[in-house]
Amino acid sequence: MRPAILTPVFATAQSLEGVGPRVVDLLKKALRQSQDAHEPRVLDLLKHCPTGVVDRSFRPQIKDATPGVIATLQIRVLKHNAPPGKSRAPYRVICEDETGRIALVFFRANARYLQKQLPMGEIRVVSGRVEQYGDALQMPHPDYIVPLDEIDRMPLIEPVYPMTAGLSPKVLVHAIDQSLSRLPDLDEWQDGAWLRQQGWGGFRESLVHIHKPESAADLSLNGAPRRRLAYDELLANQLALAIVRRSMQAAPGRSVEGNGEITKKILSALPFELTRSQKGAFEEIKADMAGKGRMLRLLQGDVGSGKTVVALLAMAVANEASAQSALMAPTEVLARQHYKTIEPLAVAAGLEVALLTGRDKGRGRRDMLERLEDGKIDILIGTHAIFQEDVAYKNLAFVVIDEQHRFGVHQRLALQAKGGAQGVETLVMTATPIPRTLLMTHYGDLEVSKLLEKPAGRKPITTRAVALDRLDDVLQGLGRAIESGAQIYWVCPLVEESEVLRITPAEERYAHLRQYFGDKVALVHGQMKGEEKDEVMRAFSEGETAVLVATTVIEVGVDVPNATIIVIEHAERFGLSQLHQLRGRVGRGERQSSCILLYDKPLGNTAKSRLDIMRRTEDGFLIAEEDLRLRGGGEILGARQSGEASFNLAEIPDFKELLEAAHDDAALILNRDPGLKSDRGRALRNLLYLFDRDEAVLLFRAG
Ligand code: ADP
Ligand code: MG
């Protein structure tokens, strides 16, 4: 398993001096770890990069100490002014040099301690921020007080780490110091010529530069140490993806080829013609499935471009080849939605479809699993529940994954295992046009089919931005629309976890709208039970209610063609792609649709640009590009992505260039040494472990 040499850095942070359970909790926060992440390890501390430095190299005389800056002063202690009795006034120690005086100021001081630290008449070196107080200078709570002969204890350049309230910088620095000394000597995994060309040092050397900077330049995001470490992380990512990809291609695949009978039935059951894009994408997928390797293909298409039908046709091909297929959606609501779309068409073609979510338990679930194992179910639709351990397929050949940003390498491997020795063909569907860089960090290589046009007959959606203080006008307009039979989504933002509210904005808006429109208004939110949610959704999609107040994107991930108006409250708080996704819930029927973006004044610049773009265009690809521009590239690699695709060291300005290099490098490495068996190969295995990309290593064993 994991090479023994790495054991010291995989130890938990608790094994470090000064780190107990309380500090561990604080470290988790400071390291921005997600709740369910493993306990912080020595390794994680090593990767916790400072964001800047405190520079103590300014060593003026007192008269030149500028208020507001960090200064290191050599002073003589003149006298101690303790506050009288119970006074809350601070304890002041007056000090001097040949040029002037300065007071060291301590609130809630321990007099005995200070007298020991700063004995009268002695020389001390103190370092901290200098302040002006009236016409005197003072230094509140110096960071360092040391005797002259111990001046080496005080670092002239000190790293500043992302912190969290309650965590002491000294504890953190001490923990990181110990972590550095636990890092074993590892063989270099990077190519020597490449390192020289880039001017990069070794892994350890780079970490030392980062944690013990000699100048701010050591921490620069464009500097050698950060770039080297960013490249390590990107190479680990690209190498892992390439290993997975190659092992799938090398593994016995299947050639899934149909006779066209079932797809023909589905096509004739469709109430419409496929668009040219849909036909093209289906042909590409079909050819890929018929090929010997294991397919990994992305189907990209804007909301409403008709991806589901394409996916269904591809599933039908698998069924023609006497195999099963499965579709996995990220949420229960979306799984249900797909089921609703697919089931009637599949039934018309003689296929058996089932829906499996986390909600299915007991008897019903057992029966379903039995029918699945017997091969009676042709298509299984559901959430990640469809890949749980006890779910066995008779002959799974094809899997569709919808909207899968949250789906990582190990899940993909688990999925492959469901297909037995021959694995499965995978189609990933997404409505968010994913930039090439993001695709690369998630997949390394994969094929892409795009749906560029929308089904004919779609009318453009009119989008308006309206300030909240004109809410009454909006409500009057909606009243008229409801009378003429329109249905409306009303979306409220989720509350931040930090906001403790008695009643959520959605509940509040729901109560408010009921005063206007009575029981035509319904509410759906995340805390509701599954069955309750279904009932509300059913009533809305069958037109029993006219206004649906909802909290998140997820709850409105539905297809109700009669819904023609969407109001998005606090639109300024939503990201562009999210707004676009939400807006795509309307404009699905024959009638003219509209979107009202309600915003709270005043609008910041970015928020304003976002709303402007929304008004100007409905082109999802354009919107995604703008989104990326407004958010900056760092977000792509940020921790907000799924755990596995997340990066921390690679968040540097020109990661794209390094990513491309790492992509090519990974291919080169595996061409030369497919099993990572050479000396460098073994060093690269360490790299994979150090960046938690080691699932890929297991494939060498299996293959
Ligand atoms: P997506 O998943 O890409 O957002 P869907 O597959 O849910 O889009 O399709 C949106 C709607 O468009 C559905 O109601 C679907 O039946 C319909 N649709 C799909 N393809 C066509 C087409 N070629 N012509 C007309 N309507 C279509
Ligand atoms: Mg869809």
XYZ file of C-alpha atoms and ligand atoms in Angstrom:
731
model
C 0.000 0.000 0.000
C 1.295 3.454 0.890
C 5.101 3.531 0.877
C 6.359 3.392 4.460
C 8.611 6.368 3.918
C 5.507 8.576 3.805
C 4.095 7.409 7.123
C 5.383 10.366 9.203
C 3.537 12.936 7.100
C 0.313 10.947 7.073
C 0.194 10.973 10.872
C -2.582 13.053 12.347
C -1.733 16.606 13.370
C -2.561 15.579 16.926
C 0.732 13.742 17.021
C 2.465 17.134 16.981
C 3.524 18.895 20.134
C 1.050 21.596 21.141
C -1.795 20.143 19.081
C -4.652 18.669 21.091
C -8.295 18.031 20.215
C -9.209 21.700 20.633
C -6.453 22.871 18.297
C -7.415 20.154 15.811
C -10.894 21.640 15.534
C -9.417 25.069 14.966
C -6.971 23.699 12.398
C -9.831 22.151 10.466
C -11.357 25.583 10.160
C -8.110 27.353 9.353
C -7.315 24.764 6.678
C -10.774 25.308 5.168
C -11.482 21.614 5.396
C -14.979 20.496 4.686
C -16.935 19.065 7.573
C -16.629 15.447 6.621
C -12.967 15.619 5.699
C -10.425 13.463 7.503
C -8.661 14.912 10.519
C -5.892 17.298 9.597
C -2.640 15.457 9.011
C 0.960 16.610 9.139
C 0.773 16.658 5.364
C -2.137 19.095 5.375
C -0.200 21.490 7.540
C 2.699 21.361 5.096
C 0.326 22.398 2.334
C -1.163 25.253 4.344
C 0.414 28.212 2.583
C 0.989 31.595 4.172
C -0.743 34.479 2.461
C 1.886 37.062 3.301
C 4.699 38.008 5.607
C 5.332 40.272 8.542
C 8.610 41.980 7.901
C 10.534 42.873 11.069
C 13.647 44.003 9.279
C 12.836 47.695 9.781
C 15.090 48.584 12.720
C 14.903 52.342 13.226
C 15.769 54.459 16.215
C 12.739 55.611 18.156
C 12.613 59.027 16.519
C 12.365 57.384 13.070
C 9.774 54.765 13.999
C 6.819 55.593 11.777
C 3.356 55.130 13.301
C 1.430 52.355 11.577
C 4.411 50.210 10.589
C 6.044 47.185 12.159
C 9.312 48.190 13.757
C 12.010 46.346 15.654
C 13.521 48.597 18.314
C 16.444 48.239 20.632
C 15.424 49.988 23.865
C 16.342 50.430 27.506
C 13.555 49.942 30.078
C 13.041 53.175 31.998
C 10.101 52.529 34.307
C 6.925 50.534 34.832
C 3.643 52.439 35.226
C 1.114 50.016 36.680
C -2.520 51.209 36.614
C -3.804 52.160 40.084
C -6.020 49.669 41.945
C -8.944 48.335 39.928
C -8.473 50.810 37.116
C -9.002 49.437 33.639
C -6.237 51.631 32.297
C -3.427 49.731 30.592
C -0.078 48.860 32.108
C 2.620 50.999 30.519
C 6.330 50.358 30.341
C 8.259 53.451 29.368
C 11.370 52.794 27.295
C 13.979 54.935 25.558
C 16.969 55.063 23.280
C 19.280 57.970 22.519
C 16.697 59.553 20.249
C 13.450 59.408 22.194
C 10.893 57.510 24.233
C 8.201 54.980 23.523
C 5.632 53.316 25.806
C 4.969 49.570 25.580
C 1.287 49.187 26.376
C -0.419 46.122 27.855
C -4.102 45.678 28.552
C -5.081 43.313 31.348
C -1.424 42.816 32.092
C 0.287 40.350 34.365
C 2.609 42.709 36.274
C 4.942 40.002 37.607
C 5.458 38.558 34.147
C 6.150 41.970 32.621
C 8.656 42.825 35.300
C 10.530 39.644 34.466
C 10.374 40.251 30.732
C 11.293 43.909 30.955
C 13.552 44.469 33.983
C 14.239 48.115 34.755
C 17.424 49.490 33.268
C 17.975 46.529 30.935
C 18.324 46.525 27.159
C 15.699 44.622 25.176
C 14.746 44.201 21.551
C 11.012 44.619 20.951
C 9.079 44.223 17.741
C 5.537 45.226 16.903
C 3.307 47.851 15.367
C 4.083 51.414 16.366
C 1.221 53.813 17.068
C 0.848 57.497 17.668
C -0.937 58.292 20.961
C -1.450 62.010 21.423
C 2.025 63.328 20.733
C 3.749 60.249 22.132
C 4.678 56.953 20.484
C 3.526 53.618 21.795
C 3.663 49.955 20.901
C 0.647 47.962 22.144
C 1.414 44.324 22.971
C 4.777 43.841 21.208
C 4.928 40.572 19.237
C 8.428 39.904 20.540
C 10.405 40.983 23.595
C 13.875 39.423 23.646
C 17.241 40.116 25.296
C 19.962 41.178 22.869
C 21.794 37.853 23.014
C 18.647 35.947 22.098
C 17.779 38.034 19.099
C 18.021 34.965 16.855
C 14.788 33.726 18.410
C 12.996 36.495 16.576
C 12.461 35.845 12.859
C 12.985 38.942 10.764
C 10.492 37.720 8.217
C 7.484 35.889 9.566
C 4.862 34.094 7.491
C 1.214 35.042 7.991
C -1.197 32.131 7.659
C -4.907 32.033 6.974
C -6.200 31.778 10.525
C -9.366 31.225 12.442
C -10.534 32.860 15.652
C -8.995 31.191 18.686
C -6.017 29.621 16.930
C -2.772 31.114 18.129
C -0.260 31.913 15.378
C 2.524 30.606 17.593
C 0.835 27.235 17.957
C 0.314 27.015 14.212
C 3.866 28.032 13.356
C 5.249 25.561 15.864
C 3.090 22.775 14.418
C 4.242 23.588 10.889
C 7.882 23.697 12.007
C 7.547 20.205 13.383
C 5.766 19.085 10.218
C 8.667 20.266 8.105
C 11.103 18.240 10.139
C 8.937 15.148 9.721
C 9.071 15.374 5.945
C 11.323 12.532 4.815
C 13.906 12.886 2.072
C 12.086 11.855 -1.066
C 13.500 11.136 -4.487
C 12.738 13.853 -7.007
C 9.676 13.003 -9.108
C 9.924 15.908 -11.513
C 12.041 15.773 -14.635
C 15.460 17.286 -13.938
C 15.688 19.231 -17.193
C 12.242 20.714 -16.643
C 13.162 21.812 -13.115
C 16.310 23.504 -14.376
C 14.466 25.179 -17.196
C 11.882 26.563 -14.775
C 14.446 27.427 -12.127
C 12.590 25.406 -9.512
C 14.031 23.781 -6.415
C 13.081 20.454 -4.864
C 9.834 19.674 -3.053
C 11.261 20.075 0.427
C 13.246 23.143 -0.514
C 10.129 24.771 -1.948
C 8.108 24.013 1.173
C 10.860 25.473 3.332
C 10.846 28.666 1.249
C 7.103 28.906 1.705
C 7.040 28.340 5.450
C 10.271 30.094 6.320
C 10.282 32.910 3.793
C 13.313 35.134 3.589
C 11.367 37.786 1.758
C 7.855 38.369 0.467
C 9.114 37.159 -2.930
C 9.379 33.611 -1.569
C 5.608 33.579 -1.250
C 4.807 35.292 -4.527
C 2.250 33.368 -6.551
C 4.563 33.859 -9.518
C 7.655 32.823 -7.615
C 9.547 29.569 -8.001
C 8.461 27.841 -4.754
C 4.743 28.363 -5.287
C 4.937 27.450 -8.956
C 6.861 24.266 -8.220
C 4.273 23.181 -5.656
C 1.382 24.175 -7.911
C 2.920 22.051 -10.636
C 3.287 19.108 -8.250
C -0.391 19.297 -7.464
C -1.434 19.645 -11.091
C 0.820 16.800 -12.174
C -0.612 14.553 -9.470
C -4.090 15.403 -10.724
C -3.291 14.859 -14.401
C -1.327 11.711 -13.775
C -4.131 10.175 -11.721
C -6.707 10.992 -14.377
C -4.496 9.668 -17.149
C -3.918 6.418 -15.252
C -7.647 5.927 -14.752
C -8.348 6.748 -18.373
C -5.665 4.435 -19.697
C -6.650 1.577 -17.483
C -10.197 1.909 -18.750
C -9.082 1.998 -22.337
C -6.800 -0.950 -21.833
C -9.355 -2.970 -19.887
C -11.566 -5.249 -21.909
C -14.316 -2.980 -23.131
C -17.427 -3.905 -24.938
C -18.728 -2.962 -28.239
C -22.300 -1.922 -27.600
C -24.153 -2.017 -30.869
C -27.899 -2.012 -31.393
C -30.172 -3.057 -34.220
C -32.107 0.218 -34.207
C -35.437 -1.365 -33.280
C -36.020 0.246 -29.897
C -34.579 3.612 -30.838
C -36.913 3.660 -33.817
C -39.902 3.141 -31.545
C -38.784 5.937 -29.254
C -38.254 8.292 -32.150
C -41.729 7.639 -33.451
C -43.212 8.147 -29.964
C -41.601 11.595 -29.703
C -44.022 14.454 -30.329
C -41.248 16.327 -32.124
C -38.356 16.012 -34.567
C -34.837 15.865 -33.181
C -32.800 18.983 -33.800
C -29.753 18.684 -36.011
C -27.503 18.906 -32.942
C -29.400 16.129 -31.208
C -29.070 13.874 -34.235
C -25.357 14.665 -34.494
C -24.700 14.014 -30.814
C -26.619 10.732 -30.925
C -24.593 9.566 -33.919
C -21.323 10.408 -32.131
C -22.378 8.573 -29.017
C -23.557 5.567 -30.982
C -20.253 5.312 -32.826
C -18.341 5.626 -29.578
C -20.411 2.906 -27.905
C -19.897 0.597 -30.854
C -16.136 1.037 -30.541
C -14.093 -1.403 -28.489
C -12.805 0.948 -25.741
C -14.784 2.242 -22.823
C -16.546 5.441 -23.700
C -16.111 8.534 -21.580
C -17.991 11.324 -23.283
C -19.470 14.623 -22.237
C -22.775 15.821 -23.627
C -22.893 19.575 -23.277
C -26.021 21.525 -23.970
C -27.722 24.537 -22.546
C -30.788 24.194 -20.357
C -33.678 23.107 -22.504
C -31.510 21.996 -25.420
C -32.902 18.477 -25.114
C -30.143 16.388 -23.578
C -32.503 13.948 -21.895
C -33.882 12.629 -25.155
C -30.392 12.061 -26.507
C -29.476 10.196 -23.349
C -32.590 8.067 -23.621
C -31.809 7.131 -27.198
C -28.315 6.089 -26.187
C -29.731 4.014 -23.343
C -32.052 2.376 -25.823
C -29.034 1.359 -27.910
C -27.632 -0.438 -24.867
C -30.950 -2.177 -24.404
C -30.965 -3.210 -28.040
C -27.647 -4.840 -27.273
C -29.409 -6.774 -24.489
C -27.749 -4.796 -21.723
C -28.993 -2.550 -18.946
C -28.451 1.151 -18.545
C -28.642 3.602 -15.672
C -29.048 7.328 -15.257
C -27.787 9.095 -12.177
C -28.911 12.594 -11.192
C -27.425 14.713 -8.422
C -30.681 15.181 -6.529
C -33.862 13.325 -5.900
C -35.999 15.985 -7.531
C -33.947 15.828 -10.715
C -34.012 12.042 -10.702
C -37.792 12.133 -10.495
C -37.917 14.681 -13.276
C -35.881 12.445 -15.556
C -38.019 9.502 -14.654
C -41.138 11.423 -15.566
C -39.729 12.388 -18.966
C -38.242 9.040 -19.803
C -40.738 6.565 -18.481
C -43.602 7.125 -20.967
C -41.263 7.095 -23.956
C -39.429 4.021 -22.757
C -42.665 2.195 -22.071
C -43.858 3.033 -25.582
C -40.751 1.236 -26.794
C -41.391 -1.754 -24.532
C -38.699 -0.995 -21.954
C -38.990 -1.453 -18.210
C -37.910 1.638 -16.238
C -37.504 1.994 -12.454
C -36.686 4.839 -10.105
C -34.396 4.271 -7.128
C -33.536 6.980 -4.627
C -32.362 7.126 -1.032
C -35.993 7.253 -0.074
C -36.683 3.703 -1.197
C -36.351 1.334 1.734
C -37.347 -2.084 2.913
C -39.559 -4.359 0.885
C -40.058 -2.146 -2.155
C -36.349 -1.583 -2.492
C -35.546 -5.281 -2.123
C -38.030 -6.191 -4.816
C -36.616 -3.607 -7.132
C -33.051 -4.815 -6.577
C -34.151 -8.355 -7.326
C -35.736 -7.350 -10.601
C -32.591 -5.417 -11.423
C -30.379 -8.413 -10.765
C -32.671 -10.629 -12.803
C -32.394 -8.210 -15.688
C -36.113 -7.409 -15.691
C -35.391 -3.717 -15.301
C -33.886 -2.244 -18.468
C -33.266 1.287 -17.290
C -32.626 2.363 -13.712
C -32.930 6.046 -12.887
C -31.970 7.541 -9.550
C -29.579 9.369 -7.302
C -26.200 7.994 -6.244
C -28.279 5.295 -4.532
C -28.131 3.399 -7.813
C -24.445 2.664 -7.261
C -24.552 1.596 -3.664
C -22.704 -1.534 -2.788
C -25.695 -3.853 -2.583
C -27.096 -2.745 -5.927
C -26.238 -5.457 -8.442
C -27.003 -5.312 -12.121
C -27.402 -8.279 -14.384
C -25.585 -6.674 -17.240
C -24.930 -2.965 -16.929
C -23.320 -1.561 -20.051
C -24.159 2.118 -20.166
C -24.384 4.872 -17.572
C -25.546 8.450 -17.929
C -24.483 10.915 -15.257
C -26.365 14.183 -15.149
C -24.803 17.415 -13.922
C -21.941 15.733 -12.290
C -19.531 18.299 -10.920
C -19.724 16.475 -7.650
C -18.628 13.143 -8.981
C -15.044 12.124 -8.400
C -12.521 9.564 -9.512
C -13.320 6.952 -6.900
C -17.019 7.124 -7.682
C -16.204 6.667 -11.312
C -14.195 3.594 -10.437
C -17.020 2.193 -8.323
C -19.323 2.715 -11.234
C -17.000 0.891 -13.611
C -17.016 -2.025 -11.211
C -20.807 -2.307 -11.553
C -20.285 -3.207 -15.171
C -18.248 -6.263 -14.255
C -15.054 -7.143 -16.075
C -16.137 -5.219 -19.126
C -16.848 -1.967 -17.327
C -19.398 0.483 -18.628
C -19.682 3.152 -21.249
C -20.144 6.534 -19.597
C -21.955 9.613 -20.819
C -21.819 12.723 -18.678
C -24.450 15.399 -19.277
C -24.027 18.982 -18.269
C -25.913 22.189 -18.876
C -22.997 24.302 -17.769
C -20.594 24.756 -20.621
C -17.422 23.738 -18.852
C -14.284 25.572 -19.876
C -11.500 23.412 -21.255
C -9.295 23.929 -18.208
C -11.990 22.726 -15.887
C -12.648 19.698 -18.063
C -8.987 18.875 -17.942
C -8.770 19.071 -14.163
C -11.809 16.810 -13.858
C -11.189 14.265 -16.570
C -7.811 14.710 -18.149
C -9.104 13.623 -21.529
C -12.612 13.050 -22.679
C -14.650 13.378 -25.818
C -17.279 16.089 -26.098
C -20.579 16.304 -27.973
C -22.384 19.620 -28.007
C -26.007 20.589 -28.495
C -25.639 24.031 -29.980
C -29.192 24.835 -30.973
C -32.454 24.838 -29.094
C -35.514 22.910 -30.216
C -37.545 24.835 -32.772
C -40.468 26.903 -31.615
C -38.784 28.188 -28.474
C -39.589 31.841 -27.896
C -36.949 34.093 -26.410
C -37.371 34.897 -22.725
C -37.737 38.572 -21.853
C -35.563 39.444 -18.909
C -35.951 42.530 -16.747
C -34.088 43.723 -13.671
C -36.365 45.459 -11.170
C -35.463 47.022 -7.821
C -37.203 45.539 -4.789
C -38.780 48.877 -3.947
C -40.965 48.459 -7.028
C -42.350 45.186 -5.763
C -45.945 46.437 -5.809
C -45.831 47.028 -9.574
C -44.443 43.554 -10.050
C -47.204 41.994 -7.959
C -49.894 43.798 -9.941
C -48.419 42.493 -13.166
C -48.269 38.967 -11.781
C -51.894 39.196 -10.644
C -52.984 39.905 -14.213
C -50.814 37.061 -15.518
C -52.295 34.586 -13.039
C -55.797 35.564 -14.091
C -54.920 34.725 -17.666
C -53.733 31.271 -16.562
C -49.974 31.756 -16.208
C -47.866 29.898 -13.663
C -44.988 31.470 -11.803
C -41.813 30.363 -10.060
C -40.664 32.651 -7.276
C -37.101 31.872 -6.181
C -35.609 33.107 -2.911
C -31.949 32.755 -1.997
C -30.863 30.289 0.642
C -29.974 31.831 3.970
C -26.371 31.729 5.019
C -25.711 29.318 7.830
C -24.477 32.192 9.922
C -27.749 34.085 9.700
C -29.974 32.868 12.464
C -33.466 33.705 11.397
C -36.757 32.789 12.923
C -38.289 32.556 9.523
C -36.498 32.115 6.197
C -36.878 34.616 3.357
C -38.803 31.989 1.365
C -41.289 31.395 4.180
C -41.671 35.107 4.625
C -42.265 35.693 0.932
C -44.690 32.795 0.844
C -46.750 34.313 3.666
C -46.653 37.665 1.943
C -47.717 36.335 -1.466
C -50.580 34.399 0.107
C -52.031 37.704 1.201
C -52.174 38.707 -2.442
C -52.967 35.508 -4.279
C -54.493 33.302 -1.561
C -54.134 29.529 -1.765
C -52.877 29.633 -5.328
C -49.452 30.037 -3.716
C -47.349 27.037 -2.669
C -43.986 26.679 -0.969
C -41.241 24.116 -1.482
C -37.947 24.124 0.386
C -35.033 21.912 1.328
C -36.175 21.021 4.826
C -39.413 19.467 3.603
C -39.862 15.717 3.601
C -39.591 13.972 0.267
C -43.281 13.089 -0.006
C -44.362 16.594 0.940
C -42.093 18.004 -1.728
C -43.451 15.635 -4.349
C -46.996 16.613 -3.530
C -46.254 20.321 -3.864
C -44.439 19.720 -7.151
C -47.243 17.543 -8.472
C -49.882 20.146 -7.634
C -47.854 22.822 -9.380
C -47.071 20.820 -12.479
C -50.746 19.877 -12.809
C -51.753 23.517 -12.540
C -53.529 23.298 -9.186
C -51.336 26.057 -7.822
C -50.196 29.120 -9.731
C -47.219 30.418 -7.783
C -44.420 28.218 -6.512
C -42.116 29.820 -3.965
C -38.877 27.858 -3.860
C -35.536 28.138 -2.165
C -32.877 26.718 -4.385
C -31.932 25.819 -7.874
C -32.431 22.214 -6.993
C -36.029 22.463 -5.977
C -36.917 24.114 -9.220
C -35.009 21.624 -11.356
C -38.259 20.689 -12.969
C -40.012 20.845 -16.270
C -43.399 22.575 -16.197
C -44.009 23.948 -19.692
C -46.977 26.023 -18.529
C -44.777 27.996 -16.128
C -43.905 31.127 -18.073
C -42.702 33.579 -15.449
C -39.820 33.281 -13.054
C -39.103 35.859 -10.383
C -35.674 35.633 -8.805
C -35.491 37.554 -5.585
C -32.137 38.985 -4.518
C -30.846 38.101 -7.955
C -27.695 40.002 -7.039
C -26.745 37.185 -4.673
C -26.815 34.456 -7.317
C -23.961 33.544 -9.625
C -24.443 33.994 -13.352
C -24.601 30.322 -14.208
C -27.099 29.800 -11.456
C -29.286 32.618 -12.755
C -29.075 31.132 -16.212
C -30.052 27.690 -14.951
C -32.971 29.160 -13.048
C -34.172 31.179 -15.989
C -34.097 28.031 -18.099
C -37.041 26.732 -16.062
C -39.298 28.945 -18.167
C -39.462 29.330 -21.932
C -40.250 25.632 -22.367
C -43.733 25.954 -23.758
C -45.520 27.674 -26.607
C -46.096 30.921 -24.809
C -43.907 33.971 -24.374
C -41.943 33.721 -21.117
C -40.331 36.240 -18.864
C -37.820 36.482 -16.088
C -37.834 39.176 -13.439
C -34.610 39.738 -11.553
C -35.508 41.466 -8.301
C -32.555 43.182 -6.709
C -31.846 45.092 -3.580
C -30.296 48.528 -3.936
C -27.508 49.553 -3.985
C -25.931 47.218 -6.516
C -22.186 46.573 -6.528
C -20.322 46.682 -9.838
C -20.031 42.938 -10.294
C -23.673 42.390 -9.427
C -24.638 45.055 -11.913
C -22.560 43.458 -14.687
C -24.142 40.117 -13.922
C -27.691 41.380 -14.208
C -26.779 43.272 -17.388
C -25.417 40.145 -19.039
C -28.565 38.279 -18.076
C -30.674 40.922 -19.763
C -28.528 40.962 -22.880
C -28.187 37.284 -23.707
C -29.643 33.821 -23.365
C -26.559 32.108 -24.729
C -25.359 29.756 -22.012
C -21.863 29.464 -23.451
C -21.412 33.219 -23.435
C -22.833 33.471 -19.940
C -20.472 30.811 -18.657
C -17.498 32.648 -20.110
C -18.587 35.907 -18.528
C -19.180 34.104 -15.265
C -15.654 32.827 -15.296
C -14.292 36.250 -16.149
C -16.179 37.862 -13.279
C -15.254 35.217 -10.749
C -11.637 34.804 -11.775
C -9.805 31.589 -12.491
C -9.051 30.729 -8.885
C -12.629 29.735 -8.334
C -12.246 26.952 -10.869
C -9.667 25.270 -8.757
C -11.171 26.340 -5.473
C -12.307 24.132 -2.685
C -15.897 24.686 -3.705
C -15.499 22.022 -6.315
C -15.840 18.445 -5.307
C -13.268 17.258 -2.806
C -11.296 15.333 -5.327
C -11.067 17.968 -7.937
C -10.106 20.564 -5.404
C -6.736 22.184 -5.311
C -5.043 24.454 -2.919
C -1.463 24.901 -4.007
C -2.419 25.180 -7.660
C -4.450 28.321 -7.108
C -1.985 30.585 -8.834
C -2.656 33.098 -11.615
C -1.206 31.138 -14.511
C -2.291 27.656 -13.505
C -3.691 27.184 -17.020
C -0.268 27.174 -18.572
C 1.032 24.795 -15.908
C -2.027 22.590 -16.267
C -1.404 22.186 -19.987
C 2.197 21.302 -19.271
C 1.182 18.800 -16.591
C -1.331 17.255 -18.967
C 1.352 16.622 -21.602
C 3.875 15.585 -18.989
C 1.503 12.950 -17.601
C 1.008 11.466 -21.063
C 4.750 11.376 -21.663
C 5.438 9.743 -18.325
C 2.894 6.995 -18.896
C 4.043 6.366 -22.441
C 7.541 5.685 -21.181
C 6.670 3.928 -17.965
C 3.045 2.779 -18.042
C 3.232 0.954 -14.701
C 5.271 3.643 -12.891
C 7.902 1.020 -12.220
C 11.106 2.921 -12.953
C 12.900 4.896 -10.249
C 11.150 8.040 -11.313
C 7.902 6.101 -11.519
C 8.255 5.110 -7.892
C 8.936 8.707 -6.925
C 5.815 9.704 -8.836
C 3.784 7.245 -6.811
C 4.858 9.200 -3.737
C 3.613 12.325 -5.449
C 0.202 10.721 -6.009
C -0.028 9.815 -2.334
C 1.112 13.232 -1.170
C -1.729 14.853 -3.099
C -4.334 12.254 -2.223
C -4.602 11.020 -5.786
C -3.557 7.517 -4.832
C -6.738 5.733 -5.909
C -5.116 5.650 -9.304
C -2.197 3.636 -7.902
C -4.585 0.818 -7.031
C -5.279 0.338 -10.704
C -1.771 -0.933 -11.250
C -2.532 -3.714 -8.836
C -5.915 -4.513 -10.357
C -4.728 -4.280 -13.952
P -32.149 19.713 -20.990
O -32.055 18.467 -20.169
O -31.112 19.815 -22.035
O -32.303 20.944 -20.176
P -34.562 18.518 -21.737
O -34.014 17.278 -22.287
O -35.126 18.499 -20.362
O -33.476 19.642 -21.820
O -35.607 19.097 -22.753
C -36.357 20.234 -22.464
C -37.709 20.116 -23.089
O -37.594 20.171 -24.494
C -38.408 18.820 -22.748
O -39.743 19.113 -22.476
C -38.254 17.993 -24.029
O -39.318 17.100 -24.200
C -38.257 19.062 -25.110
N -37.525 18.718 -26.320
C -36.384 17.997 -26.389
N -35.973 17.891 -27.673
C -36.873 18.563 -28.439
C -36.992 18.826 -29.828
N -36.094 18.360 -30.710
N -38.038 19.541 -30.248
C -38.952 20.009 -29.369
N -38.901 19.804 -28.052
C -37.855 19.098 -27.559
Mg -32.810 18.188 -18.231
